[in-house]
Amino acid sequence: VVGLDHTALRTGGAGQALKIYVANPPAALAPRDLDLGPGVTVSAATVAGEVITATVDVAATAAVGPRSLVVAGTVKPGALTIYDKVDALRVTPTWNMSRVGGVVFPKMLARFDAWTYNNGPDKKPGTADDLRLDAVVAGWNVEEYKATFDDEDIKFVGAIDAATSVFTPNVDGPNPQRKGERNNMGDVWIVANYTPPGATTPLKGRSHLLVTA
């Protein structure tokens, strides 16, 4: 088992699709050849090339936490996490660095991912038992990082692509439109927003980005 297209499944969810990427797959596969432990039922499974496509039902009473995946007798520990609720959104990496450029030196881009989390057995955020769930498609924007009063970094440092979550910095300075004709460097927050299925309030996560020379 090489990997999966999702790393988390929700309790009480029927008909959840799961793709399993494998090497040396069996010629044929039945639902009984896949096992994710108590409370998780595989209702359908097919294999095409090196991809197994499964339909999975998770009982509302299934235990929350990491699960091993068994594929035709081969075990991948901790392949999936069963969860009942998305509690938080976190951006990785927690801080990043980018470099202005394009005139004198090449630009250095910065990429970000948004991950959902469950608070784990203690129901408290930010503790050791928190469960990382899945990478999600989030909305992205840039917010001011209050390092220097009235520096307005978000106007000059660059922009993040909402579709790819890749930050592209501005060109080398000095910039005559900026106070003191400073370079296009600065500190900003890269902010992700995501509303889990069934929720009405979006979750928010952020990462500190330093745009430097």
CSV table of C-alpha atoms in Angstrom, one decimal:
chain,number,residue,atom,x,y,z
A,1,VAL,CA,0.0,0.0,0.0
A,2,VAL,CA,1.6,3.2,-1.2
A,3,GLY,CA,-1.0,5.8,-0.2
A,4,LEU,CA,-4.7,6.9,-0.2
A,5,ASP,CA,-6.5,9.9,-1.7
A,6,HIS,CA,-8.1,10.6,1.7
A,7,THR,CA,-6.6,10.0,5.1
A,8,ALA,CA,-9.8,10.4,7.2
A,9,LEU,CA,-13.4,9.0,7.1
A,10,ARG,CA,-16.3,10.5,9.0
A,11,THR,CA,-18.5,8.5,11.4
A,12,GLY,CA,-22.1,8.0,10.3
A,13,GLY,CA,-21.1,8.5,6.7
A,14,ALA,CA,-22.4,5.9,4.1
A,15,GLY,CA,-21.0,5.5,0.6
A,16,GLN,CA,-17.7,7.3,1.2
A,17,ALA,CA,-15.3,6.9,-1.7
A,18,LEU,CA,-11.7,5.9,-1.1
A,19,LYS,CA,-8.9,5.3,-3.5
A,20,ILE,CA,-6.0,3.1,-2.4
A,21,TYR,CA,-2.7,3.3,-4.4
A,22,VAL,CA,-0.8,0.0,-4.4
A,23,ALA,CA,2.1,-1.8,-5.9
A,24,ASN,CA,1.8,-5.4,-7.1
A,25,PRO,CA,-2.0,-5.4,-6.7
A,26,PRO,CA,-4.0,-8.6,-6.7
A,27,ALA,CA,-5.6,-9.6,-10.0
A,28,ALA,CA,-9.0,-9.5,-8.5
A,29,LEU,CA,-10.4,-8.0,-5.3
A,30,ALA,CA,-13.6,-8.4,-3.3
A,31,PRO,CA,-14.9,-6.1,-0.5
A,32,ARG,CA,-13.9,-8.7,2.1
A,33,ASP,CA,-10.3,-8.3,1.1
A,34,LEU,CA,-10.3,-4.8,2.6
A,35,ASP,CA,-10.5,-4.3,6.4
A,36,LEU,CA,-10.5,-1.1,8.4
A,37,GLY,CA,-11.6,-2.5,11.7
A,38,PRO,CA,-14.8,-2.5,13.7
A,39,GLY,CA,-17.6,-0.2,12.6
A,40,VAL,CA,-16.2,0.3,9.1
A,41,THR,CA,-17.7,-1.8,6.3
A,42,VAL,CA,-16.5,-2.0,2.7
A,43,SER,CA,-19.5,-2.4,0.5
A,44,ALA,CA,-17.7,-2.4,-2.9
A,45,ALA,CA,-14.2,-2.7,-4.2
A,46,THR,CA,-12.6,-2.8,-7.6
A,47,VAL,CA,-9.0,-2.8,-8.9
A,48,ALA,CA,-7.7,-1.2,-12.0
A,49,GLY,CA,-4.0,-1.0,-12.6
A,50,GLU,CA,-2.4,0.1,-9.3
A,51,VAL,CA,-5.5,1.8,-7.9
A,52,ILE,CA,-8.2,0.2,-5.7
A,53,THR,CA,-11.5,2.0,-5.6
A,54,ALA,CA,-13.6,1.3,-2.5
A,55,THR,CA,-17.0,2.4,-1.2
A,56,VAL,CA,-16.9,2.6,2.6
A,57,ASP,CA,-19.6,2.9,5.2
A,58,VAL,CA,-18.7,4.1,8.7
A,59,ALA,CA,-21.1,3.5,11.5
A,60,ALA,CA,-22.1,6.3,13.8
A,61,THR,CA,-20.8,4.3,16.7
A,62,ALA,CA,-17.4,3.6,15.2
A,63,ALA,CA,-14.5,4.4,17.5
A,64,VAL,CA,-12.7,7.7,16.7
A,65,GLY,CA,-8.9,7.4,16.1
A,66,PRO,CA,-6.3,6.0,13.8
A,67,ARG,CA,-7.0,2.7,11.9
A,68,SER,CA,-4.8,0.2,10.2
A,69,LEU,CA,-5.7,-0.7,6.6
A,70,VAL,CA,-5.5,-4.4,5.5
A,71,VAL,CA,-5.5,-5.0,1.8
A,72,ALA,CA,-5.5,-8.7,0.8
A,73,GLY,CA,-3.5,-9.6,3.9
A,74,THR,CA,-1.0,-6.6,3.7
A,75,VAL,CA,-1.2,-4.2,6.6
A,76,LYS,CA,-0.5,-0.5,6.6
A,77,PRO,CA,-0.6,0.8,10.2
A,78,GLY,CA,-2.3,4.2,10.8
A,79,ALA,CA,-3.4,4.6,7.2
A,80,LEU,CA,-6.7,6.3,8.1
A,81,THR,CA,-8.3,8.2,10.9
A,82,ILE,CA,-11.9,7.9,11.8
A,83,TYR,CA,-13.4,11.1,13.1
A,84,ASP,CA,-16.8,12.4,14.3
A,85,LYS,CA,-16.2,16.2,13.9
A,86,VAL,CA,-13.8,18.7,12.3
A,87,ASP,CA,-12.7,21.0,15.1
A,88,ALA,CA,-9.9,23.0,13.6
A,89,LEU,CA,-8.0,24.1,10.5
A,90,ARG,CA,-4.2,24.4,10.5
A,91,VAL,CA,-1.9,25.7,7.8
A,92,THR,CA,1.4,24.0,7.0
A,93,PRO,CA,4.1,24.9,7.3
A,94,THR,CA,3.4,27.0,10.4
A,95,TRP,CA,5.9,29.6,9.1
A,96,ASN,CA,7.4,30.0,5.7
A,97,MET,CA,9.9,32.2,3.8
A,98,SER,CA,9.7,33.8,0.4
A,99,ARG,CA,12.2,36.0,-1.5
A,100,VAL,CA,11.4,39.1,-3.7
A,101,GLY,CA,13.0,39.0,-7.1
A,102,GLY,CA,12.6,38.9,-10.8
A,103,VAL,CA,14.8,41.9,-11.7
A,104,VAL,CA,18.2,41.2,-10.0
A,105,PHE,CA,17.6,37.7,-8.4
A,106,PRO,CA,15.1,35.0,-9.1
A,107,LYS,CA,11.9,34.9,-7.0
A,108,MET,CA,11.5,32.3,-4.3
A,109,LEU,CA,7.9,31.2,-4.1
A,110,ALA,CA,6.2,29.7,-1.0
A,111,ARG,CA,3.5,27.0,-0.9
A,112,PHE,CA,1.0,26.2,1.8
A,113,ASP,CA,-1.5,23.4,2.7
A,114,ALA,CA,-4.6,23.4,4.8
A,115,TRP,CA,-5.3,20.4,7.1
A,116,THR,CA,-8.4,19.6,9.2
A,117,TYR,CA,-8.0,18.4,12.8
A,118,ASN,CA,-10.1,16.7,15.4
A,119,ASN,CA,-9.4,17.6,19.1
A,120,GLY,CA,-9.0,14.0,20.0
A,121,PRO,CA,-10.1,12.1,23.1
A,122,ASP,CA,-9.5,15.0,25.5
A,123,LYS,CA,-11.7,17.3,23.4
A,124,LYS,CA,-9.1,20.1,23.9
A,125,PRO,CA,-7.4,21.9,20.9
A,126,GLY,CA,-3.7,22.1,20.6
A,127,THR,CA,-2.8,19.0,22.7
A,128,ALA,CA,-0.8,15.9,22.0
A,129,ASP,CA,-3.8,13.7,21.2
A,130,ASP,CA,-5.1,16.0,18.4
A,131,LEU,CA,-5.9,14.0,15.3
A,132,ARG,CA,-4.8,15.2,11.9
A,133,LEU,CA,-7.5,14.4,9.3
A,134,ASP,CA,-7.3,15.5,5.7
A,135,ALA,CA,-5.8,18.1,3.5
A,136,VAL,CA,-8.7,20.2,2.1
A,137,VAL,CA,-9.4,22.7,-0.6
A,138,ALA,CA,-9.6,26.0,1.3
A,139,GLY,CA,-10.0,29.7,0.5
A,140,TRP,CA,-6.8,31.7,0.8
A,141,ASN,CA,-5.9,35.4,1.5
A,142,VAL,CA,-3.2,37.6,3.0
A,143,GLU,CA,-3.6,39.6,6.2
A,144,GLU,CA,-1.4,42.2,7.8
A,145,TYR,CA,1.1,41.0,10.4
A,146,LYS,CA,1.5,43.7,13.0
A,147,ALA,CA,5.3,43.9,13.2
A,148,THR,CA,5.8,47.5,12.3
A,149,PHE,CA,3.2,50.3,12.7
A,150,ASP,CA,1.6,51.5,9.4
A,151,ASP,CA,4.0,49.5,7.1
A,152,GLU,CA,1.1,48.1,5.0
A,153,ASP,CA,3.1,45.0,4.0
A,154,ILE,CA,0.1,43.3,2.3
A,155,LYS,CA,0.1,46.0,-0.4
A,156,PHE,CA,3.7,45.4,-1.4
A,157,VAL,CA,5.0,41.9,-0.6
A,158,GLY,CA,3.0,39.9,-3.2
A,159,ALA,CA,-0.1,37.7,-3.5
A,160,ILE,CA,-1.3,34.1,-2.9
A,161,ASP,CA,-3.1,32.2,-5.7
A,162,ALA,CA,-6.4,31.1,-4.3
A,163,ALA,CA,-6.5,28.0,-6.5
A,164,THR,CA,-3.0,26.7,-5.9
A,165,SER,CA,-2.1,28.2,-2.5
A,166,VAL,CA,1.2,29.3,-3.9
A,167,PHE,CA,2.5,32.7,-2.8
A,168,THR,CA,4.3,34.7,-5.4
A,169,PRO,CA,6.4,37.6,-4.0
A,170,ASN,CA,6.8,41.1,-5.6
A,171,VAL,CA,9.7,42.2,-7.7
A,172,ASP,CA,13.0,43.5,-6.2
A,173,GLY,CA,12.9,47.1,-4.8
A,174,PRO,CA,13.4,49.8,-4.0
A,175,ASN,CA,9.8,50.7,-4.5
A,176,PRO,CA,9.1,54.4,-5.1
A,177,GLN,CA,5.5,53.9,-4.0
A,178,ARG,CA,6.5,52.8,-0.6
A,179,LYS,CA,7.5,55.1,2.3
A,180,GLY,CA,11.2,55.7,2.2
A,181,GLU,CA,11.3,53.8,-1.1
A,182,ARG,CA,11.9,50.6,0.7
A,183,ASN,CA,12.1,47.2,-0.8
A,184,ASN,CA,9.0,45.0,-1.1
A,185,MET,CA,9.8,42.9,2.0
A,186,GLY,CA,7.7,42.4,5.0
A,187,ASP,CA,5.8,40.0,7.3
A,188,VAL,CA,2.2,38.8,6.6
A,189,TRP,CA,-0.2,36.2,7.7
A,190,ILE,CA,-1.2,33.6,5.1
A,191,VAL,CA,-4.8,32.7,6.0
A,192,ALA,CA,-6.9,29.7,5.1
A,193,ASN,CA,-10.7,29.5,5.4
A,194,TYR,CA,-12.7,26.3,5.2
A,195,THR,CA,-16.3,25.3,6.1
A,196,PRO,CA,-16.7,21.6,6.9
A,197,PRO,CA,-19.7,19.7,5.4
A,198,GLY,CA,-22.8,20.4,7.4
A,199,ALA,CA,-21.2,23.3,9.3
A,200,THR,CA,-22.3,26.9,9.0
A,201,THR,CA,-19.3,28.7,10.5
A,202,PRO,CA,-16.0,28.6,8.6
A,203,LEU,CA,-12.8,27.5,10.3
A,204,LYS,CA,-9.7,29.6,10.0
A,205,GLY,CA,-6.0,28.8,10.1
A,206,ARG,CA,-2.9,30.8,9.4
A,207,SER,CA,0.8,30.7,8.9
A,208,HIS,CA,3.5,33.4,9.3
A,209,LEU,CA,5.2,34.3,6.1
A,210,LEU,CA,8.4,36.3,6.0
A,211,VAL,CA,9.1,37.9,2.6
A,212,THR,CA,12.8,38.8,2.5
A,213,ALA,CA,15.6,39.8,0.2
